[in-house]
Amino acid sequence: KQSLVRLAEREGYFQFQWLSQEILIQPDLEQADIRLHFSIGEPARFGQLQWSPVDFTPQLLQRFVTIKPNDKYDAKVVNRLRDDLSTSGYFNQVAVVEEVDRSQHPAVVNLRIELDPRPANTYTTTLGFGTDTGPRGQFAWDRHYLGPSGDRLNLATGAQQQNNEFVLRGNYERPRGNDPDEFWFAKILTLREEEDFRFEDSSNDEQIFPQLDGNQRQLQLDVGLLRDQGRDGAWPIKERWFLSFLYDRFDALDRSELVPEQLALLEANPQLEPNLQVSQQVVSAGASWDLGHIRGHGFAIHGTSAQLRLTGALESAGSDISFAKVYFRARHSRVVGDNHKFLFRGELGYTEAATRDFTIALDERSLDLSISRLPEAYRFKTGGDRSVRGYGFESLSNNRIGSNHLLSFSAEYEYRLAQNWAVAGVYDVGNAF
């Protein structure tokens, strides 16, 4: 009987009643017949929504509401409202209180929504060390709401010893329309680092000529639309459409720092110079779809994640280079029994873009070079603990300066020894080329 009552209330039938309840006992047969007549009545309807006072516009708050007065009561809709408000990033605490008025026919459920806004600012500082970065640090500022309309901003700056890299990035989002998961966005990135130009024999990774020290500069601005799709289903997808503006400059021709051997190489091979001092502007457009269906925690984390990204540019639309690029990655993990886990990961990248192919003459040999015309930001690299393990971070590519194409695969088996300890065997294969 209690289960029937709970089921009726969960489905919004608050005016239920027992029409009859009988237990007919036959002692001589050691048997009892139970007869219940349960009337659920009419389904309840939504009534009024009452908000606690907050410094946000009604338009922003209404984005989270899909409930209209006199709609049929649905507990899932109330839970979705509660979840959307809690995950919006605007509030510390959210309470959605249901007040049932059984005196009306049908019953009416009024909602009282109590909100506790979070502090507007969060500051984060991180310090670390990695074998691929050396000492590194980052400072970030999150402005969770710039005003009552819910615009938000993130700024971060970071530096690392490896390549003397310095990065400054910003991300701005503005709510769009009536969907709580839809935003206009703008992103800016500026990067400065030292990037060497190497001459390597790909058959044995032998460096056959002293590398040229270069400087890389990037300035990139992305604007577009971000929205979540299918979050009520099992496979939520984050969709992004964007227009990107990139300025990229690479300079390894500071002749004041070149040794005589390098100066002689440049004099004998003037076709090298366009690759050692490059400045490009790119206007591109694209879209990406991120899927994440992950469950569990600790060793038992399992599920599937994937990303598909498409990007293209045309010289006729203001770019210095035309290209079409597709990138896809997927990761799937599965737990078998209590102690066995299998993980598979793959990456595929293809770019239809021009390369510069030429031969340079050395003292006793010649070297065939194939260099992508893509700016650094659009080139593929691989290697490192999240791709092809056993190789240095992003050390796999054409002379380590990036490539047009990418292919990698990884398989991993984990065996749990104790609650928080496991041993793993991995097989990785891949390259950028």
GROMACS .gro file of C-alpha atoms in nm:
model
  433
    1LYS     CA    1   0.000   0.000   0.000
    2GLN     CA    2   0.285   0.237   0.081
    3SER     CA    3   0.444   0.161  -0.257
    4LEU     CA    4   0.119   0.247  -0.436
    5VAL     CA    5   0.095   0.577  -0.247
    6ARG     CA    6   0.455   0.668  -0.328
    7LEU     CA    7   0.402   0.583  -0.694
    8ALA     CA    8   0.087   0.796  -0.714
    9GLU     CA    9   0.258   1.097  -0.556
   10ARG     CA   10   0.563   1.060  -0.777
   11GLU     CA   11   0.342   1.064  -1.085
   12GLY     CA   12   0.146   1.366  -0.962
   13TYR     CA   13  -0.178   1.205  -0.839
   14PHE     CA   14  -0.212   1.372  -0.500
   15GLN     CA   15  -0.590   1.321  -0.459
   16PHE     CA   16  -0.582   0.942  -0.442
   17GLN     CA   17  -0.811   0.748  -0.213
   18TRP     CA   18  -0.871   0.393  -0.097
   19LEU     CA   19  -1.220   0.281  -0.203
   20SER     CA   20  -1.187  -0.056  -0.033
   21GLN     CA   21  -0.927  -0.254   0.160
   22GLU     CA   22  -1.003  -0.615   0.252
   23ILE     CA   23  -0.813  -0.914   0.377
   24LEU     CA   24  -1.025  -1.233   0.360
   25ILE     CA   25  -0.871  -1.504   0.578
   26GLN     CA   26  -0.954  -1.872   0.547
   27PRO     CA   27  -0.785  -2.041   0.846
   28ASP     CA   28  -0.874  -2.393   0.744
   29LEU     CA   29  -0.692  -2.344   0.412
   30GLU     CA   30  -0.414  -2.134   0.572
   31GLN     CA   31  -0.484  -1.877   0.299
   32ALA     CA   32  -0.556  -1.503   0.279
   33ASP     CA   33  -0.699  -1.309  -0.016
   34ILE     CA   34  -0.614  -0.938  -0.031
   35ARG     CA   35  -0.843  -0.703  -0.222
   36LEU     CA   36  -0.745  -0.337  -0.270
   37HIS     CA   37  -0.936  -0.077  -0.470
   38PHE     CA   38  -0.715   0.228  -0.516
   39SER     CA   39  -0.839   0.535  -0.706
   40ILE     CA   40  -0.567   0.776  -0.821
   41GLY     CA   41  -0.801   1.059  -0.914
   42GLU     CA   42  -0.706   1.336  -1.154
   43PRO     CA   43  -0.343   1.431  -1.224
   44ALA     CA   44  -0.221   1.747  -1.052
   45ARG     CA   45  -0.146   2.066  -1.243
   46PHE     CA   46   0.134   2.316  -1.205
   47GLY     CA   47   0.039   2.644  -1.043
   48GLN     CA   48   0.253   2.949  -0.977
   49LEU     CA   49   0.634   2.986  -0.962
   50GLN     CA   50   0.767   3.212  -0.691
   51TRP     CA   51   1.133   3.323  -0.702
   52SER     CA   52   1.340   3.443  -0.409
   53PRO     CA   53   1.480   3.797  -0.466
   54VAL     CA   54   1.807   3.785  -0.668
   55ASP     CA   55   1.996   4.038  -0.878
   56PHE     CA   56   1.937   3.857  -1.207
   57THR     CA   57   1.701   3.959  -1.485
   58PRO     CA   58   1.370   3.774  -1.526
   59GLN     CA   59   1.480   3.689  -1.880
   60LEU     CA   60   1.784   3.499  -1.749
   61LEU     CA   61   1.586   3.306  -1.487
   62GLN     CA   62   1.311   3.224  -1.736
   63ARG     CA   63   1.569   3.043  -1.953
   64PHE     CA   64   1.568   2.762  -1.697
   65VAL     CA   65   1.188   2.723  -1.686
   66THR     CA   66   0.995   2.491  -1.915
   67ILE     CA   67   0.690   2.484  -1.685
   68LYS     CA   68   0.367   2.671  -1.764
   69PRO     CA   69   0.070   2.718  -1.529
   70ASN     CA   70  -0.192   2.445  -1.574
   71ASP     CA   71   0.055   2.202  -1.732
   72LYS     CA   72   0.028   1.847  -1.603
   73TYR     CA   73   0.258   1.796  -1.304
   74ASP     CA   74   0.577   1.605  -1.389
   75ALA     CA   75   0.844   1.535  -1.126
   76LYS     CA   76   1.107   1.495  -1.402
   77VAL     CA   77   1.047   1.852  -1.516
   78VAL     CA   78   1.093   1.977  -1.159
   79ASN     CA   79   1.417   1.778  -1.123
   80ARG     CA   80   1.542   1.919  -1.453
   81LEU     CA   81   1.470   2.274  -1.333
   82ARG     CA   82   1.660   2.201  -1.012
   83ASP     CA   83   1.955   2.049  -1.200
   84ASP     CA   84   1.973   2.330  -1.458
   85LEU     CA   85   1.984   2.596  -1.188
   86SER     CA   86   2.243   2.402  -0.985
   87THR     CA   87   2.478   2.347  -1.283
   88SER     CA   88   2.438   2.696  -1.431
   89GLY     CA   89   2.740   2.827  -1.240
   90TYR     CA   90   2.544   3.120  -1.095
   91PHE     CA   91   2.437   2.978  -0.757
   92ASN     CA   92   2.590   2.821  -0.448
   93GLN     CA   93   2.265   2.659  -0.337
   94VAL     CA   94   1.934   2.589  -0.509
   95ALA     CA   95   1.611   2.473  -0.344
   96VAL     CA   96   1.294   2.402  -0.542
   97VAL     CA   97   1.015   2.352  -0.289
   98GLU     CA   98   0.690   2.186  -0.403
   99GLU     CA   99   0.376   2.311  -0.226
  100VAL     CA  100   0.075   2.090  -0.299
  101ASP     CA  101  -0.274   2.239  -0.266
  102ARG     CA  102  -0.510   1.940  -0.238
  103SER     CA  103  -0.816   2.156  -0.176
  104GLN     CA  104  -0.853   2.228  -0.547
  105HIS     CA  105  -0.970   1.980  -0.811
  106PRO     CA  106  -0.743   1.880  -0.965
  107ALA     CA  107  -0.467   1.943  -0.710
  108VAL     CA  108  -0.227   2.230  -0.779
  109VAL     CA  109   0.149   2.221  -0.726
  110ASN     CA  110   0.305   2.562  -0.667
  111LEU     CA  111   0.684   2.593  -0.679
  112ARG     CA  112   0.889   2.815  -0.450
  113ILE     CA  113   1.244   2.859  -0.584
  114GLU     CA  114   1.506   2.974  -0.336
  115LEU     CA  115   1.843   3.078  -0.478
  116ASP     CA  116   2.172   3.167  -0.311
  117PRO     CA  117   2.399   3.339  -0.570
  118ARG     CA  118   2.764   3.240  -0.561
  119PRO     CA  119   3.040   3.501  -0.519
  120ALA     CA  120   3.100   3.676  -0.849
  121ASN     CA  121   3.477   3.607  -0.862
  122THR     CA  122   3.700   3.302  -0.831
  123TYR     CA  123   4.079   3.321  -0.848
  124THR     CA  124   4.298   3.017  -0.910
  125THR     CA  125   4.676   2.981  -0.900
  126THR     CA  126   4.856   2.663  -0.999
  127LEU     CA  127   5.224   2.570  -0.988
  128GLY     CA  128   5.371   2.251  -1.124
  129PHE     CA  129   5.655   2.066  -1.287
  130GLY     CA  130   5.649   1.828  -1.582
  131THR     CA  131   5.920   1.651  -1.773
  132ASP     CA  132   5.775   1.796  -2.095
  133THR     CA  133   5.732   2.149  -1.960
  134GLY     CA  134   5.980   2.208  -1.678
  135PRO     CA  135   5.851   2.442  -1.407
  136ARG     CA  136   5.517   2.595  -1.500
  137GLY     CA  137   5.253   2.816  -1.348
  138GLN     CA  138   4.912   2.964  -1.422
  139PHE     CA  139   4.687   3.232  -1.279
  140ALA     CA  140   4.316   3.239  -1.369
  141TRP     CA  141   4.024   3.468  -1.294
  142ASP     CA  142   3.665   3.352  -1.335
  143ARG     CA  143   3.393   3.617  -1.334
  144HIS     CA  144   3.084   3.399  -1.300
  145TYR     CA  145   2.848   3.682  -1.392
  146LEU     CA  146   2.936   4.025  -1.524
  147GLY     CA  147   2.589   4.162  -1.452
  148PRO     CA  148   2.223   4.068  -1.409
  149SER     CA  149   2.198   3.928  -1.764
  150GLY     CA  150   2.437   3.641  -1.679
  151ASP     CA  151   2.731   3.718  -1.910
  152ARG     CA  152   3.051   3.552  -1.784
  153LEU     CA  153   3.423   3.582  -1.841
  154ASN     CA  154   3.734   3.373  -1.782
  155LEU     CA  155   4.089   3.507  -1.813
  156ALA     CA  156   4.405   3.303  -1.761
  157THR     CA  157   4.775   3.354  -1.810
  158GLY     CA  158   5.045   3.092  -1.787
  159ALA     CA  159   5.413   3.031  -1.852
  160GLN     CA  160   5.648   2.734  -1.863
  161GLN     CA  161   6.023   2.691  -1.883
  162GLN     CA  162   6.021   2.459  -2.183
  163ASN     CA  163   6.047   2.672  -2.499
  164ASN     CA  164   6.002   2.984  -2.279
  165GLU     CA  165   5.631   2.957  -2.352
  166PHE     CA  166   5.390   3.231  -2.243
  167VAL     CA  167   5.013   3.215  -2.298
  168LEU     CA  168   4.729   3.458  -2.233
  169ARG     CA  169   4.373   3.343  -2.299
  170GLY     CA  170   4.022   3.472  -2.246
  171ASN     CA  171   3.674   3.327  -2.286
  172TYR     CA  172   3.349   3.527  -2.285
  173GLU     CA  173   2.998   3.377  -2.293
  174ARG     CA  174   2.661   3.550  -2.329
  175PRO     CA  175   2.328   3.367  -2.285
  176ARG     CA  176   2.128   3.331  -2.607
  177GLY     CA  177   1.756   3.275  -2.643
  178ASN     CA  178   1.545   3.072  -2.401
  179ASP     CA  179   1.763   2.760  -2.379
  180PRO     CA  180   1.983   2.743  -2.063
  181ASP     CA  181   2.248   2.553  -2.261
  182GLU     CA  182   2.289   2.799  -2.548
  183PHE     CA  183   2.548   3.081  -2.554
  184TRP     CA  184   2.723   3.318  -2.785
  185PHE     CA  185   3.095   3.297  -2.717
  186ALA     CA  186   3.420   3.474  -2.797
  187LYS     CA  187   3.767   3.335  -2.726
  188ILE     CA  188   4.104   3.503  -2.759
  189LEU     CA  189   4.448   3.344  -2.736
  190THR     CA  190   4.793   3.496  -2.762
  191LEU     CA  191   5.100   3.274  -2.747
  192ARG     CA  192   5.473   3.327  -2.757
  193GLU     CA  193   5.730   3.049  -2.754
  194GLU     CA  194   6.066   2.941  -2.889
  195GLU     CA  195   6.026   2.679  -3.161
  196ASP     CA  196   6.333   2.518  -3.316
  197PHE     CA  197   6.361   2.426  -3.683
  198ARG     CA  198   6.527   2.084  -3.701
  199PHE     CA  199   6.681   1.886  -3.987
  200GLU     CA  200   6.628   1.519  -3.909
  201ASP     CA  201   6.655   1.195  -4.103
  202SER     CA  202   6.313   1.035  -4.047
  203SER     CA  203   6.455   0.684  -4.094
  204ASN     CA  204   6.672   0.705  -3.780
  205ASP     CA  205   6.579   1.036  -3.610
  206GLU     CA  206   6.936   1.156  -3.668
  207GLN     CA  207   6.984   1.531  -3.655
  208ILE     CA  208   7.207   1.598  -3.953
  209PHE     CA  209   7.250   1.972  -3.926
  210PRO     CA  210   7.251   2.223  -3.637
  211GLN     CA  211   6.898   2.333  -3.559
  212LEU     CA  212   6.785   2.691  -3.614
  213ASP     CA  213   6.638   2.869  -3.313
  214GLY     CA  214   6.302   3.023  -3.398
  215ASN     CA  215   6.034   3.235  -3.234
  216GLN     CA  216   5.665   3.154  -3.267
  217ARG     CA  217   5.391   3.414  -3.222
  218GLN     CA  218   5.017   3.350  -3.241
  219LEU     CA  219   4.710   3.567  -3.197
  220GLN     CA  220   4.373   3.397  -3.241
  221LEU     CA  221   4.013   3.513  -3.199
  222ASP     CA  222   3.714   3.275  -3.219
  223VAL     CA  223   3.349   3.381  -3.213
  224GLY     CA  224   3.046   3.158  -3.244
  225LEU     CA  225   2.759   2.963  -3.091
  226LEU     CA  226   2.776   2.697  -2.820
  227ARG     CA  227   2.490   2.469  -2.720
  228ASP     CA  228   2.422   2.132  -2.557
  229GLN     CA  229   2.206   1.879  -2.735
  230GLY     CA  230   2.034   1.567  -2.606
  231ARG     CA  231   2.120   1.614  -2.241
  232ASP     CA  232   1.793   1.442  -2.143
  233GLY     CA  233   1.907   1.129  -2.325
  234ALA     CA  234   2.193   0.892  -2.272
  235TRP     CA  235   2.428   1.061  -2.519
  236PRO     CA  236   2.464   1.435  -2.448
  237ILE     CA  237   2.644   1.629  -2.722
  238LYS     CA  238   2.807   1.970  -2.692
  239GLU     CA  239   2.789   2.150  -3.025
  240ARG     CA  240   3.004   2.447  -3.127
  241TRP     CA  241   2.995   2.658  -3.446
  242PHE     CA  242   3.268   2.915  -3.488
  243LEU     CA  243   3.446   3.168  -3.706
  244SER     CA  244   3.818   3.202  -3.635
  245PHE     CA  245   4.072   3.478  -3.709
  246LEU     CA  246   4.441   3.380  -3.674
  247TYR     CA  247   4.767   3.568  -3.710
  248ASP     CA  248   5.071   3.338  -3.701
  249ARG     CA  249   5.438   3.431  -3.732
  250PHE     CA  250   5.749   3.212  -3.723
  251ASP     CA  251   6.096   3.361  -3.744
  252ALA     CA  252   6.421   3.163  -3.735
  253LEU     CA  253   6.627   3.404  -3.948
  254ASP     CA  254   6.801   3.620  -3.691
  255ARG     CA  255   7.128   3.622  -3.882
  256SER     CA  256   7.311   3.781  -3.590
  257GLU     CA  257   7.272   3.454  -3.402
  258LEU     CA  258   7.354   3.213  -3.686
  259VAL     CA  259   7.683   3.028  -3.691
  260PRO     CA  260   7.891   3.024  -4.014
  261GLU     CA  261   7.775   2.671  -4.098
  262GLN     CA  262   7.411   2.784  -4.089
  263LEU     CA  263   7.482   3.098  -4.293
  264ALA     CA  264   7.653   2.884  -4.556
  265LEU     CA  265   7.351   2.652  -4.569
  266LEU     CA  266   7.116   2.945  -4.631
  267GLU     CA  267   7.341   3.092  -4.897
  268ALA     CA  268   7.355   2.761  -5.084
  269ASN     CA  269   6.982   2.692  -5.043
  270PRO     CA  270   6.781   3.017  -5.066
  271GLN     CA  271   6.460   2.811  -5.102
  272LEU     CA  272   6.482   2.752  -4.727
  273GLU     CA  273   6.416   3.112  -4.634
  274PRO     CA  274   6.036   3.117  -4.698
  275ASN     CA  275   6.006   2.837  -4.442
  276LEU     CA  276   6.221   3.006  -4.179
  277GLN     CA  277   6.046   3.340  -4.181
  278VAL     CA  278   5.670   3.298  -4.229
  279SER     CA  279   5.382   3.531  -4.150
  280GLN     CA  280   5.025   3.416  -4.219
  281GLN     CA  281   4.670   3.538  -4.165
  282VAL     CA  282   4.386   3.286  -4.170
  283VAL     CA  283   4.009   3.332  -4.160
  284SER     CA  284   3.848   2.992  -4.104
  285ALA     CA  285   3.509   2.850  -4.014
  286GLY     CA  286   3.418   2.525  -3.851
  287ALA     CA  287   3.214   2.318  -3.612
  288SER     CA  288   3.278   2.059  -3.344
  289TRP     CA  289   3.068   1.802  -3.161
  290ASP     CA  290   3.174   1.661  -2.823
  291LEU     CA  291   3.005   1.352  -2.686
  292GLY     CA  292   3.050   1.234  -2.329
  293HIS     CA  293   2.873   0.936  -2.171
  294ILE     CA  294   3.084   0.853  -1.864
  295ARG     CA  295   2.962   0.676  -1.552
  296GLY     CA  296   3.103   0.538  -1.228
  297HIS     CA  297   3.394   0.659  -1.018
  298GLY     CA  298   3.744   0.546  -0.928
  299PHE     CA  299   3.850   0.223  -1.096
  300ALA     CA  300   3.490   0.166  -1.209
  301ILE     CA  301   3.480   0.474  -1.436
  302HIS     CA  302   3.360   0.354  -1.777
  303GLY     CA  303   3.183   0.476  -2.086
  304THR     CA  304   3.251   0.652  -2.414
  305SER     CA  305   3.371   0.997  -2.513
  306ALA     CA  306   3.431   1.127  -2.864
  307GLN     CA  307   3.492   1.445  -3.060
  308LEU     CA  308   3.447   1.538  -3.426
  309ARG     CA  309   3.590   1.870  -3.546
  310LEU     CA  310   3.569   2.021  -3.897
  311THR     CA  311   3.760   2.333  -4.004
  312GLY     CA  312   3.815   2.502  -4.339
  313ALA     CA  313   3.954   2.821  -4.495
  314LEU     CA  314   3.961   2.978  -4.843
  315GLU     CA  315   4.208   3.220  -4.993
  316SER     CA  316   3.914   3.386  -5.171
  317ALA     CA  317   3.765   3.463  -4.827
  318GLY     CA  318   4.064   3.652  -4.694
  319SER     CA  319   4.304   3.375  -4.588
  320ASP     CA  320   4.664   3.335  -4.696
  321ILE     CA  321   4.604   2.961  -4.739
  322SER     CA  322   4.313   2.733  -4.831
  323PHE     CA  323   4.264   2.409  -4.640
  324ALA     CA  324   4.003   2.159  -4.521
  325LYS     CA  325   4.062   1.971  -4.198
  326VAL     CA  326   3.880   1.689  -4.018
  327TYR     CA  327   3.973   1.547  -3.679
  328PHE     CA  328   3.809   1.261  -3.491
  329ARG     CA  329   3.899   1.097  -3.162
  330ALA     CA  330   3.718   0.839  -2.951
  331ARG     CA  331   3.781   0.670  -2.619
  332HIS     CA  332   3.594   0.372  -2.474
  333SER     CA  333   3.651   0.195  -2.143
  334ARG     CA  334   3.474  -0.110  -2.003
  335VAL     CA  335   3.496  -0.280  -1.663
  336VAL     CA  336   3.464  -0.661  -1.654
  337GLY     CA  337   3.396  -0.816  -1.317
  338ASP     CA  338   3.546  -0.646  -1.014
  339ASN     CA  339   3.913  -0.622  -1.114
  340HIS     CA  340   3.947  -0.610  -1.494
  341LYS     CA  341   3.927  -0.300  -1.712
  342PHE     CA  342   3.983  -0.250  -2.085
  343LEU     CA  343   4.042   0.086  -2.251
  344PHE     CA  344   4.063   0.167  -2.623
  345ARG     CA  345   4.148   0.503  -2.779
  346GLY     CA  346   4.194   0.623  -3.136
  347GLU     CA  347   4.269   0.946  -3.325
  348LEU     CA  348   4.237   1.031  -3.691
  349GLY     CA  349   4.326   1.362  -3.849
  350TYR     CA  350   4.334   1.454  -4.217
  351THR     CA  351   4.403   1.790  -4.381
  352GLU     CA  352   4.372   1.881  -4.745
  353ALA     CA  353   4.644   2.148  -4.755
  354ALA     CA  354   4.948   2.235  -4.960
  355THR     CA  355   5.303   2.140  -4.865
  356ARG     CA  356   5.639   2.279  -4.969
  357ASP     CA  357   5.853   1.998  -5.111
  358PHE     CA  358   6.214   2.066  -5.205
  359THR     CA  359   6.569   1.936  -5.171
  360ILE     CA  360   6.858   2.111  -5.000
  361ALA     CA  361   7.222   2.033  -5.068
  362LEU     CA  362   7.461   1.949  -4.786
  363ASP     CA  363   7.834   1.877  -4.798
  364GLU     CA  364   7.818   1.509  -4.887
  365ARG     CA  365   7.447   1.441  -4.905
  366SER     CA  366   7.111   1.594  -4.984
  367LEU     CA  367   6.799   1.624  -4.772
  368ASP     CA  368   6.442   1.605  -4.903
  369LEU     CA  369   6.210   1.829  -4.705
  370SER     CA  370   5.830   1.825  -4.699
  371ILE     CA  371   5.684   2.108  -4.489
  372SER     CA  372   5.317   2.183  -4.437
  373ARG     CA  373   5.201   2.532  -4.529
  374LEU     CA  374   4.953   2.519  -4.242
  375PRO     CA  375   5.008   2.763  -3.957
  376GLU     CA  376   5.136   2.606  -3.635
  377ALA     CA  377   4.793   2.622  -3.468
  378TYR     CA  378   4.640   2.386  -3.728
  379ARG     CA  379   4.919   2.127  -3.750
  380PHE     CA  380   4.904   1.781  -3.595
  381LYS     CA  381   5.156   1.647  -3.344
  382THR     CA  382   5.149   1.342  -3.120
  383GLY     CA  383   5.355   1.164  -2.857
  384GLY     CA  384   5.333   1.179  -2.479
  385ASP     CA  385   5.142   1.021  -2.192
  386ARG     CA  386   4.798   1.096  -2.342
  387SER     CA  387   4.874   0.973  -2.693
  388VAL     CA  388   5.172   0.756  -2.798
  389ARG     CA  389   5.346   0.676  -2.472
  390GLY     CA  390   5.720   0.616  -2.473
  391TYR     CA  391   5.783   0.926  -2.685
  392GLY     CA  392   5.831   1.284  -2.575
  393PHE     CA  393   5.539   1.525  -2.565
  394GLU     CA  394   5.443   1.616  -2.926
  395SER     CA  395   5.777   1.480  -3.047
  396LEU     CA  396   5.619   1.271  -3.325
  397SER     CA  397   5.563   1.470  -3.643
  398ASN     CA  398   5.746   1.578  -3.953
  399ASN     CA  399   6.077   1.711  -3.812
  400ARG     CA  400   5.883   1.798  -3.495
  401ILE     CA  401   5.729   2.108  -3.654
  402GLY     CA  402   5.383   1.963  -3.717
  403SER     CA  403   5.210   1.775  -3.997
  404ASN     CA  404   4.897   1.759  -4.210
  405HIS     CA  405   4.779   1.415  -4.099
  406LEU     CA  406   4.753   1.211  -3.780
  407LEU     CA  407   4.679   0.848  -3.697
  408SER     CA  408   4.710   0.679  -3.358
  409PHE     CA  409   4.563   0.389  -3.161
  410SER     CA  410   4.596   0.272  -2.804
  411ALA     CA  411   4.484  -0.040  -2.616
  412GLU     CA  412   4.518  -0.079  -2.240
  413TYR     CA  413   4.440  -0.347  -1.983
  414GLU     CA  414   4.423  -0.275  -1.612
  415TYR     CA  415   4.411  -0.522  -1.327
  416ARG     CA  416   4.310  -0.395  -0.985
  417LEU     CA  417   4.539  -0.514  -0.706
  418ALA     CA  418   4.364  -0.328  -0.423
  419GLN     CA  419   4.092  -0.069  -0.376
  420ASN     CA  420   4.296   0.224  -0.513
  421TRP     CA  421   4.584   0.042  -0.686
  422ALA     CA  422   4.606  -0.123  -1.028
  423VAL     CA  423   4.872  -0.242  -1.270
  424ALA     CA  424   4.835  -0.171  -1.644
  425GLY     CA  425   4.975  -0.294  -1.972
  426VAL     CA  426   4.952  -0.069  -2.278
  427TYR     CA  427   5.010  -0.085  -2.651
  428ASP     CA  428   5.031   0.245  -2.843
  429VAL     CA  429   5.100   0.311  -3.209
  430GLY     CA  430   5.079   0.629  -3.412
  431ASN     CA  431   5.244   0.921  -3.586
  432ALA     CA  432   5.182   1.259  -3.741
  433PHE     CA  433   5.297   1.274  -4.103
   0.00000   0.00000   0.00000
